[in-house]
Every structure is written in C-alpha cells, then in structure tokens.
mmCIF file of C-alpha atoms in Angstrom:
data_model
loop_
_atom_site.group_PDB
_atom_site.id
_atom_site.type_symbol
_atom_site.label_atom_id
_atom_site.label_comp_id
_atom_site.label_asym_id
_atom_site.label_seq_id
_atom_site.Cartn_x
_atom_site.Cartn_y
_atom_site.Cartn_z
ATOM 1 C CA UNK X 1 212.492 121.821 35.113
ATOM 2 C CA UNK X 2 212.936 118.242 36.143
ATOM 3 C CA UNK X 3 215.683 115.938 37.270
ATOM 4 C CA UNK X 4 217.305 115.966 33.844
ATOM 5 C CA UNK X 5 218.545 112.477 32.980
ATOM 6 C CA UNK X 6 218.134 111.633 29.271
ATOM 7 C CA UNK X 7 219.328 108.042 29.807
ATOM 8 C CA UNK X 8 216.228 107.427 31.945
ATOM 9 C CA UNK X 9 213.934 109.270 29.547
ATOM 10 C CA UNK X 10 213.611 112.230 31.916
ATOM 11 C CA UNK X 11 214.041 115.358 29.843
ATOM 12 C CA UNK X 12 214.267 118.990 30.867
ATOM 13 C CA UNK X 13 211.086 120.969 30.230
ATOM 14 C CA UNK X 14 210.509 124.680 29.736
ATOM 15 C CA UNK X 15 208.655 126.472 32.553
ATOM 16 C CA UNK X 16 207.583 130.105 32.984
ATOM 17 C CA UNK X 17 208.136 131.204 36.584
ATOM 18 C CA UNK X 18 205.461 133.622 37.842
ATOM 19 C CA UNK X 19 206.324 133.693 41.558
ATOM 20 C CA UNK X 20 208.277 136.602 42.987
ATOM 21 C CA UNK X 21 212.027 136.460 43.568
ATOM 22 C CA UNK X 22 211.592 136.972 47.333
ATOM 23 C CA UNK X 23 209.305 133.925 47.547
ATOM 24 C CA UNK X 24 211.648 131.826 45.429
ATOM 25 C CA UNK X 25 214.727 132.789 47.466
ATOM 26 C CA UNK X 26 213.139 132.178 50.879
ATOM 27 C CA UNK X 27 211.309 128.953 50.043
ATOM 28 C CA UNK X 28 213.581 127.390 47.437
ATOM 29 C CA UNK X 29 210.411 126.812 45.438
ATOM 30 C CA UNK X 30 209.162 128.360 42.217
ATOM 31 C CA UNK X 31 205.577 128.627 41.009
ATOM 32 C CA UNK X 32 205.036 128.745 37.302
ATOM 33 C CA UNK X 33 203.381 127.503 34.172
ATOM 34 C CA UNK X 34 204.266 124.582 31.948
ATOM 35 C CA UNK X 35 205.141 125.588 28.378
ATOM 36 C CA UNK X 36 203.895 123.530 25.446
ATOM 37 C CA UNK X 37 205.202 123.734 21.883
ATOM 38 C CA UNK X 38 201.660 123.962 20.528
ATOM 39 C CA UNK X 39 200.240 127.435 19.993
ATOM 40 C CA UNK X 40 196.515 128.192 19.958
ATOM 41 C CA UNK X 41 195.371 131.729 19.146
ATOM 42 C CA UNK X 42 192.806 133.599 21.248
ATOM 43 C CA UNK X 43 192.782 131.192 24.193
ATOM 44 C CA UNK X 44 192.538 133.079 27.519
ATOM 45 C CA UNK X 45 194.290 130.217 29.350
ATOM 46 C CA UNK X 46 197.407 130.331 27.167
ATOM 47 C CA UNK X 47 200.160 132.937 26.962
ATOM 48 C CA UNK X 48 202.480 132.861 23.960
ATOM 49 C CA UNK X 49 206.124 132.869 25.066
ATOM 50 C CA UNK X 50 209.054 133.557 22.788
ATOM 51 C CA UNK X 51 212.670 134.006 23.878
ATOM 52 C CA UNK X 52 214.981 133.620 20.893
ATOM 53 C CA UNK X 53 218.301 133.427 22.801
ATOM 54 C CA UNK X 54 217.101 130.378 24.786
ATOM 55 C CA UNK X 55 215.199 128.858 21.827
ATOM 56 C CA UNK X 56 211.986 128.918 23.869
ATOM 57 C CA UNK X 57 208.669 129.347 22.112
ATOM 58 C CA UNK X 58 205.209 127.995 22.776
ATOM 59 C CA UNK X 59 202.257 128.558 25.060
ATOM 60 C CA UNK X 60 202.521 128.903 28.838
ATOM 61 C CA UNK X 61 199.459 127.106 30.193
ATOM 62 C CA UNK X 62 197.535 128.951 32.890
ATOM 63 C CA UNK X 63 195.651 125.749 33.732
ATOM 64 C CA UNK X 64 198.937 123.963 34.492
ATOM 65 C CA UNK X 65 200.275 126.128 37.309
ATOM 66 C CA UNK X 66 202.695 124.054 39.356
ATOM 67 C CA UNK X 67 205.091 124.492 42.260
ATOM 68 C CA UNK X 68 208.553 122.935 42.052
ATOM 69 C CA UNK X 69 211.556 122.615 44.329
ATOM 70 C CA UNK X 70 214.049 124.516 42.186
ATOM 71 C CA UNK X 71 217.121 123.103 43.947
ATOM 72 C CA UNK X 72 216.035 119.455 44.207
ATOM 73 C CA UNK X 73 214.962 119.436 40.551
ATOM 74 C CA UNK X 74 218.211 121.087 39.438
ATOM 75 C CA UNK X 75 216.340 124.043 37.941
ATOM 76 C CA UNK X 76 218.248 126.363 35.660
ATOM 77 C CA UNK X 77 217.357 129.841 34.415
ATOM 78 C CA UNK X 78 217.754 129.805 30.634
ATOM 79 C CA UNK X 79 216.065 133.059 29.629
ATOM 80 C CA UNK X 80 213.742 135.872 30.556
ATOM 81 C CA UNK X 81 210.386 137.088 29.270
ATOM 82 C CA UNK X 82 210.379 140.768 28.398
ATOM 83 C CA UNK X 83 207.913 142.999 30.215
ATOM 84 C CA UNK X 84 204.840 143.554 28.080
ATOM 85 C CA UNK X 85 201.148 144.215 28.343
ATOM 86 C CA UNK X 86 200.519 140.548 27.546
ATOM 87 C CA UNK X 87 202.788 139.432 30.395
ATOM 88 C CA UNK X 88 201.064 141.864 32.774
ATOM 89 C CA UNK X 89 197.714 140.396 31.691
ATOM 90 C CA UNK X 90 198.988 136.889 32.417
ATOM 91 C CA UNK X 91 200.132 137.919 35.905
ATOM 92 C CA UNK X 92 196.695 139.456 36.518
ATOM 93 C CA UNK X 93 195.067 136.169 35.516
ATOM 94 C CA UNK X 94 197.362 134.287 37.915
ATOM 95 C CA UNK X 95 196.468 136.734 40.693
ATOM 96 C CA UNK X 96 192.746 136.314 39.963
ATOM 97 C CA UNK X 97 193.034 132.600 40.696
ATOM 98 C CA UNK X 98 194.032 133.371 44.296
ATOM 99 C CA UNK X 99 191.886 136.399 45.108
ATOM 100 C CA UNK X 100 189.250 136.005 47.771
ATOM 101 C CA UNK X 101 185.852 135.436 46.197
ATOM 102 C CA UNK X 102 183.077 137.930 46.740
ATOM 103 C CA UNK X 103 180.028 136.273 48.252
ATOM 104 C CA UNK X 104 176.539 137.462 47.290
#
C-alpha cells in the first residue's frame, strides 16, 4: 500500500487485507495488517504470511491493523493467502478485537 513514488522515498509496502470484499467494494477502503520481514515464532500477535508467486513473506502484525483508501493510495492486489487453520485463527483474533465486551 502507499502512494508509490520511489523518487520521494515512498515505497510500496505489503499489507494483508482482512476486511470482506463487500465492505471493500462499497467503501473503497480496506482494513488489514502491516507485514514485516521479521519473523518471531510463537507470538499470538503475529501471523506468518508466505506467498511465493508474489515474493511475500514475513509476519502480519495484529497490533498494526489499519484502514486505507485503496483507490487514493493506488493499492494493488499482488497475491492471495491460502485458506488455512492459521488464517482462520487470525480472522478470529481480528473479530475478537471488535466483539462487545461482557460486563461482570
């Protein structure tokens, strides 16, 4: 994501979209997680992402969930994460952030 302009030092960054297609299409926005090249094992706030065709690998950071204007930032889909138990677990963690809290 990002207004890619290498001459100005603004580089394109990898981003794992977790919002639904219907939301993205209607709003023009995407909600997702920044991806870092560092990998740390057994961290519940990180999800290891690998997509060989797009040369994407690293950790999607649950604590860096951001919303971006896909059109204004010239977003581009470069790959897809395969369905897996780990991806389902990540989506559950994202959902848990927004669930209504139970009061005692």
